[in-house]
Amino acid sequence: MLAASLLFGSLAGIMFACDSGDAVGKPCETAEDCDQGLICDVHDGQGTCQEDHGHEDGHEDGHEEGHEGEHEDGEEEGCAAETRADTYAVGLSKSGSFVTASFVSADPAPPVKGDNSWVLSFSDADGEPLDGLEIVVTPMMPDHGHGTAIVAEVSPTGTPGEYDVAPVNLHMTGYWEIAFDVTAADQQDSVMFGFCVE
Ligand SMILES: [Cu+2]
């Protein structure tokens, strides 16, 4: 009885969800590669399936009030009005329960839409550099509910506690949260940076 209703619930959930959510973020070249109702959103040669919510070009801002200037103004106002974002600087740092991550460099700086190459330094609560970390980087656009299909490689630079992180693929204009999930020996921690890119 219980198993049957759980099964039915799962199937019903899948049936309702399958037309959009699961396919968002899939790499694509044209909309034909995506499920129905999704567009292929291509930036810097890399396409991912996305819901056509119009955030790329400011249409939403323009159509209600008028028709002039919506393309140029929409995006700048977007980041200027973004209160969640960190302001990039060398030394910008975030601390979790035991790890502190801080920016050594970003290329380009500040971060931009597209591929970014970062160097971050990880240290413990005493400021001692942490080598041998397993670091998983996950960029997400919380407002759009998607990330990126491109995985950032993390590799030690050779300087104690420093890691190269690239490419950090922020493929859309808007606010991104980039999570660093860190595993050290038997401990886990997570820190997050937020950047609005244009
Ligand atoms: Cu988006």
GROMACS .gro file of C-alpha atoms and ligand atoms in nm:
model
  199
    1MET     CA    1   0.000   0.000   0.000
    2LEU     CA    2   0.257   0.250   0.113
    3ALA     CA    3   0.501   0.148  -0.157
    4ALA     CA    4   0.232   0.176  -0.420
    5SER     CA    5   0.135   0.527  -0.322
    6LEU     CA    6   0.498   0.635  -0.303
    7LEU     CA    7   0.552   0.494  -0.650
    8PHE     CA    8   0.247   0.671  -0.783
    9GLY     CA    9   0.358   0.995  -0.621
   10SER     CA   10   0.701   0.967  -0.779
   11LEU     CA   11   0.562   0.896  -1.122
   12ALA     CA   12   0.319   1.184  -1.100
   13GLY     CA   13   0.604   1.410  -0.993
   14ILE     CA   14   0.815   1.301  -1.287
   15MET     CA   15   0.530   1.349  -1.529
   16PHE     CA   16   0.476   1.703  -1.415
   17ALA     CA   17   0.844   1.789  -1.397
   18CYS     CA   18   0.981   1.633  -1.712
   19ASP     CA   19   0.885   1.901  -1.959
   20SER     CA   20   1.121   2.163  -1.822
   21GLY     CA   21   1.322   2.134  -1.504
   22ASP     CA   22   1.533   1.828  -1.578
   23ALA     CA   23   1.655   1.952  -1.915
   24VAL     CA   24   1.765   2.300  -1.809
   25GLY     CA   25   2.141   2.340  -1.826
   26LYS     CA   26   2.192   2.069  -2.089
   27PRO     CA   27   2.457   2.166  -2.347
   28CYS     CA   28   2.312   2.250  -2.687
   29GLU     CA   29   2.382   2.407  -3.023
   30THR     CA   30   2.027   2.497  -3.124
   31ALA     CA   31   1.686   2.491  -2.957
   32GLU     CA   32   1.621   2.160  -3.133
   33ASP     CA   33   1.870   2.000  -2.894
   34CYS     CA   34   1.653   2.111  -2.602
   35ASP     CA   35   1.322   1.987  -2.474
   36GLN     CA   36   1.007   2.159  -2.586
   37GLY     CA   37   0.959   2.503  -2.441
   38LEU     CA   38   1.330   2.560  -2.380
   39ILE     CA   39   1.565   2.779  -2.576
   40CYS     CA   40   1.933   2.722  -2.652
   41ASP     CA   41   2.109   3.013  -2.488
   42VAL     CA   42   2.454   3.056  -2.643
   43HIS     CA   43   2.724   3.270  -2.492
   44ASP     CA   44   3.088   3.273  -2.592
   45GLY     CA   45   3.032   2.968  -2.807
   46GLN     CA   46   2.881   2.762  -2.528
   47GLY     CA   47   2.509   2.690  -2.532
   48THR     CA   48   2.286   2.555  -2.260
   49CYS     CA   49   1.915   2.484  -2.261
   50GLN     CA   50   1.724   2.743  -2.061
   51GLU     CA   51   1.373   2.857  -2.005
   52ASP     CA   52   1.298   3.155  -2.220
   53HIS     CA   53   1.259   3.401  -1.936
   54GLY     CA   54   1.402   3.693  -2.126
   55HIS     CA   55   1.664   3.802  -1.876
   56GLU     CA   56   1.935   3.843  -2.138
   57ASP     CA   57   1.818   4.156  -2.308
   58GLY     CA   58   1.600   4.351  -2.072
   59HIS     CA   59   1.272   4.290  -2.255
   60GLU     CA   60   1.091   4.243  -1.928
   61ASP     CA   61   1.196   4.584  -1.808
   62GLY     CA   62   1.103   4.764  -2.125
   63HIS     CA   63   0.769   4.634  -2.232
   64GLU     CA   64   0.564   4.749  -1.940
   65GLU     CA   65   0.669   5.110  -1.934
   66GLY     CA   66   0.771   5.195  -2.286
   67HIS     CA   67   0.986   5.102  -2.577
   68GLU     CA   68   1.288   5.327  -2.572
   69GLY     CA   69   1.626   5.246  -2.431
   70GLU     CA   70   1.532   4.924  -2.260
   71HIS     CA   71   1.822   4.727  -2.403
   72GLU     CA   72   2.105   4.950  -2.289
   73ASP     CA   73   1.968   5.041  -1.951
   74GLY     CA   74   1.822   4.716  -1.823
   75GLU     CA   75   2.139   4.523  -1.750
   76GLU     CA   76   2.336   4.801  -1.586
   77GLU     CA   77   2.052   4.875  -1.352
   78GLY     CA   78   2.040   4.503  -1.280
   79CYS     CA   79   2.388   4.488  -1.127
   80ALA     CA   80   2.382   4.841  -0.986
   81ALA     CA   81   2.070   4.746  -0.792
   82GLU     CA   82   2.205   4.406  -0.684
   83THR     CA   83   2.250   4.407  -0.308
   84ARG     CA   84   2.360   4.045  -0.263
   85ALA     CA   85   2.679   4.068  -0.467
   86ASP     CA   86   3.031   4.085  -0.328
   87THR     CA   87   3.257   4.359  -0.455
   88TYR     CA   88   3.562   4.197  -0.610
   89ALA     CA   89   3.901   4.288  -0.467
   90VAL     CA   90   4.226   4.103  -0.411
   91GLY     CA   91   4.192   3.965  -0.061
   92LEU     CA   92   3.812   3.937  -0.073
   93SER     CA   93   3.752   3.646   0.162
   94LYS     CA   94   3.480   3.423   0.302
   95SER     CA   95   3.498   3.193   0.599
   96GLY     CA   96   3.313   2.873   0.670
   97SER     CA   97   3.332   2.661   0.981
   98PHE     CA   98   3.706   2.599   0.953
   99VAL     CA   99   3.825   2.724   0.618
  100THR     CA  100   3.883   3.077   0.488
  101ALA     CA  101   3.902   3.133   0.114
  102SER     CA  102   4.043   3.456  -0.023
  103PHE     CA  103   4.105   3.589  -0.371
  104VAL     CA  104   4.467   3.612  -0.485
  105SER     CA  105   4.368   3.713  -0.836
  106ALA     CA  106   4.089   3.707  -1.090
  107ASP     CA  107   4.127   3.725  -1.467
  108PRO     CA  108   3.942   3.928  -1.575
  109ALA     CA  109   3.895   4.145  -1.267
  110PRO     CA  110   3.630   4.206  -1.163
  111PRO     CA  111   3.463   3.883  -1.280
  112VAL     CA  112   3.277   3.900  -1.611
  113LYS     CA  113   3.013   3.714  -1.806
  114GLY     CA  114   3.183   3.417  -1.969
  115ASP     CA  115   3.488   3.221  -1.857
  116ASN     CA  116   3.689   3.343  -1.559
  117SER     CA  117   4.023   3.225  -1.420
  118TRP     CA  118   4.071   3.266  -1.049
  119VAL     CA  119   4.342   3.199  -0.795
  120LEU     CA  120   4.223   3.152  -0.438
  121SER     CA  121   4.410   3.092  -0.117
  122PHE     CA  122   4.264   2.856   0.145
  123SER     CA  123   4.369   2.870   0.506
  124ASP     CA  124   4.254   2.744   0.843
  125ALA     CA  125   4.138   2.943   1.145
  126ASP     CA  126   4.500   3.012   1.242
  127GLY     CA  127   4.582   3.146   0.899
  128GLU     CA  128   4.785   2.837   0.807
  129PRO     CA  129   4.764   2.748   0.436
  130LEU     CA  130   4.561   2.436   0.359
  131ASP     CA  131   4.711   2.205   0.100
  132GLY     CA  132   4.565   1.883  -0.030
  133LEU     CA  133   4.206   2.007  -0.025
  134GLU     CA  134   3.943   1.853  -0.245
  135ILE     CA  135   3.749   2.151  -0.380
  136VAL     CA  136   3.430   2.134  -0.585
  137VAL     CA  137   3.318   2.459  -0.748
  138THR     CA  138   2.950   2.510  -0.827
  139PRO     CA  139   2.830   2.831  -0.995
  140MET     CA  140   2.454   2.890  -0.972
  141MET     CA  141   2.214   3.165  -1.074
  142PRO     CA  142   1.972   3.153  -0.781
  143ASP     CA  143   1.717   3.375  -0.954
  144HIS     CA  144   1.701   3.148  -1.258
  145GLY     CA  145   1.749   2.812  -1.092
  146HIS     CA  146   2.034   2.696  -1.313
  147GLY     CA  147   2.408   2.656  -1.310
  148THR     CA  148   2.653   2.580  -1.586
  149ALA     CA  149   2.739   2.260  -1.768
  150ILE     CA  150   3.108   2.355  -1.765
  151VAL     CA  151   3.308   2.217  -1.473
  152ALA     CA  152   3.580   2.433  -1.322
  153GLU     CA  153   3.913   2.253  -1.279
  154VAL     CA  154   4.087   2.309  -0.948
  155SER     CA  155   4.462   2.258  -0.922
  156PRO     CA  156   4.730   2.365  -0.672
  157THR     CA  157   4.950   2.648  -0.794
  158GLY     CA  158   5.255   2.528  -0.601
  159THR     CA  159   5.229   2.813  -0.352
  160PRO     CA  160   5.107   2.675  -0.016
  161GLY     CA  161   4.731   2.698   0.014
  162GLU     CA  162   4.680   2.841  -0.335
  163TYR     CA  163   4.465   2.689  -0.606
  164ASP     CA  164   4.395   2.775  -0.968
  165VAL     CA  165   4.024   2.760  -1.047
  166ALA     CA  166   3.922   2.774  -1.414
  167PRO     CA  167   3.711   2.807  -1.609
  168VAL     CA  168   3.451   2.958  -1.380
  169ASN     CA  169   3.181   2.977  -1.646
  170LEU     CA  170   2.932   3.255  -1.569
  171HIS     CA  171   2.750   3.238  -1.899
  172MET     CA  172   2.470   3.486  -1.837
  173THR     CA  173   2.434   3.845  -1.732
  174GLY     CA  174   2.311   3.870  -1.376
  175TYR     CA  175   2.377   3.752  -1.023
  176TRP     CA  176   2.574   3.431  -0.967
  177GLU     CA  177   2.663   3.248  -0.649
  178ILE     CA  178   2.980   3.041  -0.670
  179ALA     CA  179   3.003   2.776  -0.400
  180PHE     CA  180   3.332   2.613  -0.299
  181ASP     CA  181   3.268   2.283  -0.126
  182VAL     CA  182   3.587   2.187   0.052
  183THR     CA  183   3.689   1.849   0.188
  184ALA     CA  184   3.999   1.825   0.405
  185ALA     CA  185   4.086   1.486   0.550
  186ASP     CA  186   3.772   1.411   0.751
  187GLN     CA  187   3.615   1.757   0.752
  188GLN     CA  188   3.381   1.930   0.511
  189ASP     CA  189   3.313   2.298   0.472
  190SER     CA  190   3.164   2.537   0.221
  191VAL     CA  191   3.212   2.902   0.132
  192MET     CA  192   3.030   3.108  -0.128
  193PHE     CA  193   3.107   3.421  -0.328
  194GLY     CA  194   2.838   3.620  -0.507
  195PHE     CA  195   2.910   3.825  -0.819
  196CYS     CA  196   2.686   4.014  -1.055
  197VAL     CA  197   2.830   4.005  -1.408
  198GLU     CA  198   2.749   4.208  -1.716
  199CU      CU  199   2.015   3.272  -1.612
   0.00000   0.00000   0.00000
